[in-house]
């Protein structure tokens, strides 16, 4: 029992420290030495619990994406029985792209999650369940494994669009529209319905929704790890620059 308690204590200290450092410095800017020093754990204890820094990222990623999947379910519930189920997916992915564009540090965490084989497998398996919920009517013969295979492609699209930062020639609204056209088409949403969904997304205040979503995530992280993260939601100067350019 004592060993299990020690493992839990190490796990909690490392996760709490890592969340704070990742959000302050970014994933790649956070060294193992910094985590070990600030969490006050030995290298051997760390390796016994997490293996390596990627293991820490995996635990954080599960929490991040569970919040994201929960938000998608909530969005779907608010749309009502007559709304397109694909709209919830379109909104969730549009907000994800917006968050990644407005916060370089969170974009770094997303990219690391997509670059890690273990994390990416978790994302694909859980996304497949949501794709089946939202897109079964367009693909009646598909089972969960079929949607998993589809997400191999759509997650690759998401990674590709995240890797290319927006600029004057490729603004955020164009990035989102291109992503939705390609992903919804791949998931067999009819062309007319795709157009309606994309026009509906254009009417959303995605920056405000993105900020609210990140605040909610940070509130969960703060409660889980006893941290003060509210002041770190976005670099406001970056958001203001984006908005003033519109």
Coordinates of C-alpha atoms in Angstrom, one line a residue:
X1 CA 0.0 0.0 0.0
X2 CA 2.8 2.4 0.8
X3 CA 4.3 1.9 -2.7
X4 CA 1.0 2.7 -4.3
X5 CA 0.6 5.9 -2.2
X6 CA 4.1 7.0 -3.2
X7 CA 3.3 6.4 -6.8
X8 CA 0.1 8.4 -6.6
X9 CA 2.0 11.2 -4.8
X10 CA 4.7 11.3 -7.5
X11 CA 2.0 11.2 -10.2
X12 CA 0.1 14.1 -8.8
X13 CA 3.2 16.3 -8.2
X14 CA 4.6 15.6 -11.7
X15 CA 1.2 16.3 -13.4
X16 CA 0.6 19.5 -11.4
X17 CA 4.1 20.7 -12.1
X18 CA 4.0 19.7 -15.8
X19 CA 0.7 21.4 -16.5
X20 CA 2.0 24.6 -15.1
X21 CA 5.4 24.4 -17.0
X22 CA 3.8 23.3 -20.3
X23 CA 1.4 26.3 -20.2
X24 CA 4.2 28.7 -19.2
X25 CA 7.0 27.5 -21.5
X26 CA 5.3 25.1 -24.0
X27 CA 5.9 21.4 -24.3
X28 CA 9.3 21.6 -26.1
X29 CA 10.4 24.5 -23.8
X30 CA 9.9 22.3 -20.7
X31 CA 12.9 20.1 -19.9
X32 CA 12.8 16.9 -17.9
X33 CA 15.3 18.5 -15.5
X34 CA 12.9 21.3 -14.8
X35 CA 10.0 18.9 -14.2
X36 CA 12.0 16.8 -11.8
X37 CA 13.4 19.8 -9.9
X38 CA 10.1 21.6 -9.5
X39 CA 8.1 18.5 -8.7
X40 CA 10.8 17.3 -6.3
X41 CA 10.9 13.8 -7.6
X42 CA 13.8 11.5 -8.6
X43 CA 14.4 10.4 -12.1
X44 CA 13.8 6.8 -11.2
X45 CA 10.5 7.6 -9.5
X46 CA 9.4 9.6 -12.6
X47 CA 10.3 6.7 -14.9
X48 CA 8.4 4.2 -12.8
X49 CA 5.2 6.2 -13.1
X50 CA 5.4 7.9 -16.5
X51 CA 8.3 6.4 -18.4
X52 CA 9.2 9.6 -20.1
X53 CA 7.9 13.1 -20.8
X54 CA 5.6 11.8 -23.5
X55 CA 3.9 9.7 -20.8
X56 CA 3.1 13.0 -18.9
X57 CA 1.8 14.5 -22.1
X58 CA -0.5 11.5 -22.7
X59 CA -2.1 11.9 -19.2
X60 CA -2.7 15.7 -19.9
X61 CA -3.9 15.0 -23.4
X62 CA -6.6 12.6 -22.1
X63 CA -7.9 15.3 -19.9
X64 CA -7.8 17.9 -22.6
X65 CA -9.6 15.8 -25.2
X66 CA -12.2 14.4 -22.7
X67 CA -13.2 18.1 -22.1
X68 CA -13.3 18.6 -25.9
X69 CA -15.4 15.5 -26.5
X70 CA -17.7 16.6 -23.7
X71 CA -18.1 20.0 -25.3
X72 CA -19.0 18.4 -28.6
X73 CA -21.7 16.3 -26.9
X74 CA -23.1 19.4 -25.2
X75 CA -23.1 21.4 -28.4
X76 CA -25.0 18.5 -30.1
X77 CA -27.6 18.4 -27.3
X78 CA -28.3 22.2 -27.6
X79 CA -28.9 22.0 -31.4
X80 CA -32.2 20.2 -31.0
X81 CA -33.6 17.1 -32.8
X82 CA -34.0 18.7 -36.2
X83 CA -30.4 20.1 -36.5
X84 CA -27.7 18.4 -38.5
X85 CA -25.7 16.2 -36.3
X86 CA -22.7 17.1 -38.4
X87 CA -22.9 20.7 -37.2
X88 CA -21.7 19.7 -33.7
X89 CA -18.6 18.1 -35.2
X90 CA -18.0 21.2 -37.5
X91 CA -18.3 23.5 -34.5
X92 CA -16.0 21.5 -32.3
X93 CA -13.3 21.2 -34.9
X94 CA -13.6 24.9 -35.9
X95 CA -13.1 25.9 -32.2
X96 CA -10.1 23.5 -32.0
X97 CA -8.5 25.2 -35.0
X98 CA -9.3 28.6 -33.5
X99 CA -7.8 27.8 -30.2
X100 CA -4.6 26.5 -31.9
X101 CA -4.4 29.8 -33.9
X102 CA -4.9 32.1 -30.9
X103 CA -2.6 30.3 -28.4
X104 CA 0.8 29.2 -29.6
X105 CA 1.4 27.2 -26.4
X106 CA -1.9 25.3 -26.7
X107 CA -1.2 24.8 -30.4
X108 CA 2.2 23.3 -29.3
X109 CA 0.3 20.9 -27.0
X110 CA -2.1 19.9 -29.7
X111 CA 0.7 19.2 -32.2
X112 CA 2.6 17.1 -29.7
X113 CA -0.6 15.1 -29.0
X114 CA -1.0 14.4 -32.8
X115 CA 2.7 13.6 -33.1
X116 CA 2.8 11.0 -30.3
X117 CA 1.7 7.6 -31.5
X118 CA 0.2 6.7 -28.1
X119 CA -1.7 9.9 -27.8
X120 CA -2.8 9.9 -31.4
X121 CA -4.2 6.3 -31.0
X122 CA -6.2 7.5 -28.0
X123 CA -7.6 10.5 -30.0
X124 CA -8.5 8.3 -33.0
X125 CA -10.3 5.6 -30.9
X126 CA -12.3 8.2 -29.0
X127 CA -13.0 10.4 -32.0
X128 CA -14.3 7.3 -33.9
X129 CA -17.1 6.9 -31.3
X130 CA -18.1 10.5 -31.8
X131 CA -17.9 10.3 -35.6
X132 CA -20.2 7.3 -35.5
X133 CA -22.7 9.3 -33.4
X134 CA -22.6 12.3 -35.7
X135 CA -22.2 10.7 -39.1
X136 CA -23.9 7.3 -38.9
X137 CA -26.9 8.5 -40.9
X138 CA -24.6 9.5 -43.8
X139 CA -22.7 6.1 -43.6
X140 CA -25.4 3.6 -42.5
X141 CA -23.1 0.5 -43.2
X142 CA -20.2 1.8 -41.2
X143 CA -19.3 0.4 -37.8
X144 CA -16.9 2.0 -35.2
X145 CA -13.9 0.5 -36.9
X146 CA -14.8 2.1 -40.2
X147 CA -15.1 5.5 -38.5
X148 CA -11.7 4.8 -36.8
X149 CA -10.2 4.3 -40.2
X150 CA -11.9 7.5 -41.5
X151 CA -10.4 9.4 -38.6
X152 CA -6.9 8.3 -39.7
X153 CA -7.6 10.6 -42.6
X154 CA -9.4 13.4 -40.9
X155 CA -6.9 13.6 -38.0
X156 CA -4.2 13.9 -40.6
X157 CA -6.1 16.8 -42.1
X158 CA -6.4 18.5 -38.7
X159 CA -2.7 18.1 -38.1
X160 CA -1.8 19.5 -41.5
X161 CA -4.0 22.6 -41.0
X162 CA -2.6 23.1 -37.5
X163 CA 1.0 22.9 -38.7
X164 CA 0.4 25.8 -41.2
X165 CA -0.1 29.0 -39.2
X166 CA -2.5 31.6 -40.6
X167 CA -1.3 34.7 -42.4
X168 CA -2.6 37.3 -44.8
X169 CA -2.8 34.8 -47.6
X170 CA -4.4 32.1 -45.5
X171 CA -6.6 33.7 -42.8
X172 CA -8.4 31.6 -40.1
X173 CA -11.8 31.7 -41.8
X174 CA -10.4 30.3 -45.0
X175 CA -8.5 27.6 -43.0
X176 CA -11.7 26.5 -41.2
X177 CA -13.7 26.5 -44.4
X178 CA -11.1 24.4 -46.3
X179 CA -10.9 21.9 -43.4
X180 CA -14.7 21.6 -43.1
X181 CA -15.2 21.1 -46.9
X182 CA -12.6 18.3 -47.0
X183 CA -13.6 16.5 -43.7
X184 CA -17.3 16.7 -44.2
X185 CA -17.0 15.6 -47.8
X186 CA -14.9 12.6 -46.7
X187 CA -17.6 11.7 -44.2
X188 CA -20.2 11.7 -47.0
X189 CA -22.2 14.8 -45.9
X190 CA -24.2 15.9 -49.0
X191 CA -22.9 19.0 -50.7
X192 CA -25.9 21.1 -50.0
X193 CA -25.8 20.3 -46.3
X194 CA -22.1 21.0 -46.2
X195 CA -22.8 24.4 -47.5
X196 CA -25.5 25.0 -44.9
X197 CA -23.2 23.8 -42.1
X198 CA -20.3 26.0 -43.2
X199 CA -22.5 29.0 -43.5
X200 CA -23.8 28.3 -40.0
X201 CA -20.2 28.1 -38.7
X202 CA -19.4 31.5 -40.2
X203 CA -22.1 33.0 -38.1
X204 CA -20.5 31.8 -34.9
X205 CA -18.2 34.0 -32.8
X206 CA -15.5 31.4 -32.8
X207 CA -12.9 33.5 -31.0
X208 CA -15.3 34.0 -28.0
X209 CA -16.3 30.4 -28.0
X210 CA -12.6 29.3 -28.1
X211 CA -11.7 31.6 -25.2
X212 CA -14.6 30.2 -23.2
X213 CA -13.7 26.7 -24.0
X214 CA -10.1 27.2 -22.9
X215 CA -11.2 29.0 -19.7
X216 CA -13.4 25.9 -18.9
X217 CA -10.4 23.6 -19.5
X218 CA -8.2 25.7 -17.3
X219 CA -10.8 25.7 -14.6
X220 CA -10.8 21.9 -14.7
X221 CA -7.0 21.8 -14.6
X222 CA -7.0 24.3 -11.8
X223 CA -9.4 22.2 -9.7
X224 CA -7.7 19.0 -10.6
X225 CA -4.1 20.1 -9.9
X226 CA -4.8 23.0 -7.4
X227 CA -3.3 25.6 -9.7
X228 CA -4.0 29.2 -10.6
X229 CA -4.3 29.3 -14.4
X230 CA -7.0 31.8 -15.1
X231 CA -4.6 34.6 -16.1
X232 CA -2.9 32.4 -18.8
X233 CA -5.8 31.8 -21.1
X234 CA -4.5 33.6 -24.2
X235 CA -1.9 36.1 -25.0
X236 CA -4.3 39.0 -25.3
X237 CA -2.1 41.0 -27.5
X238 CA -2.1 38.2 -30.1
X239 CA -5.9 37.9 -30.0
X240 CA -6.3 41.7 -30.2
X241 CA -4.0 41.8 -33.2
X242 CA -6.1 39.1 -34.9
X243 CA -9.3 40.8 -34.2
X244 CA -8.2 44.3 -35.2
X245 CA -7.0 43.0 -38.5
X246 CA -10.5 41.9 -39.5

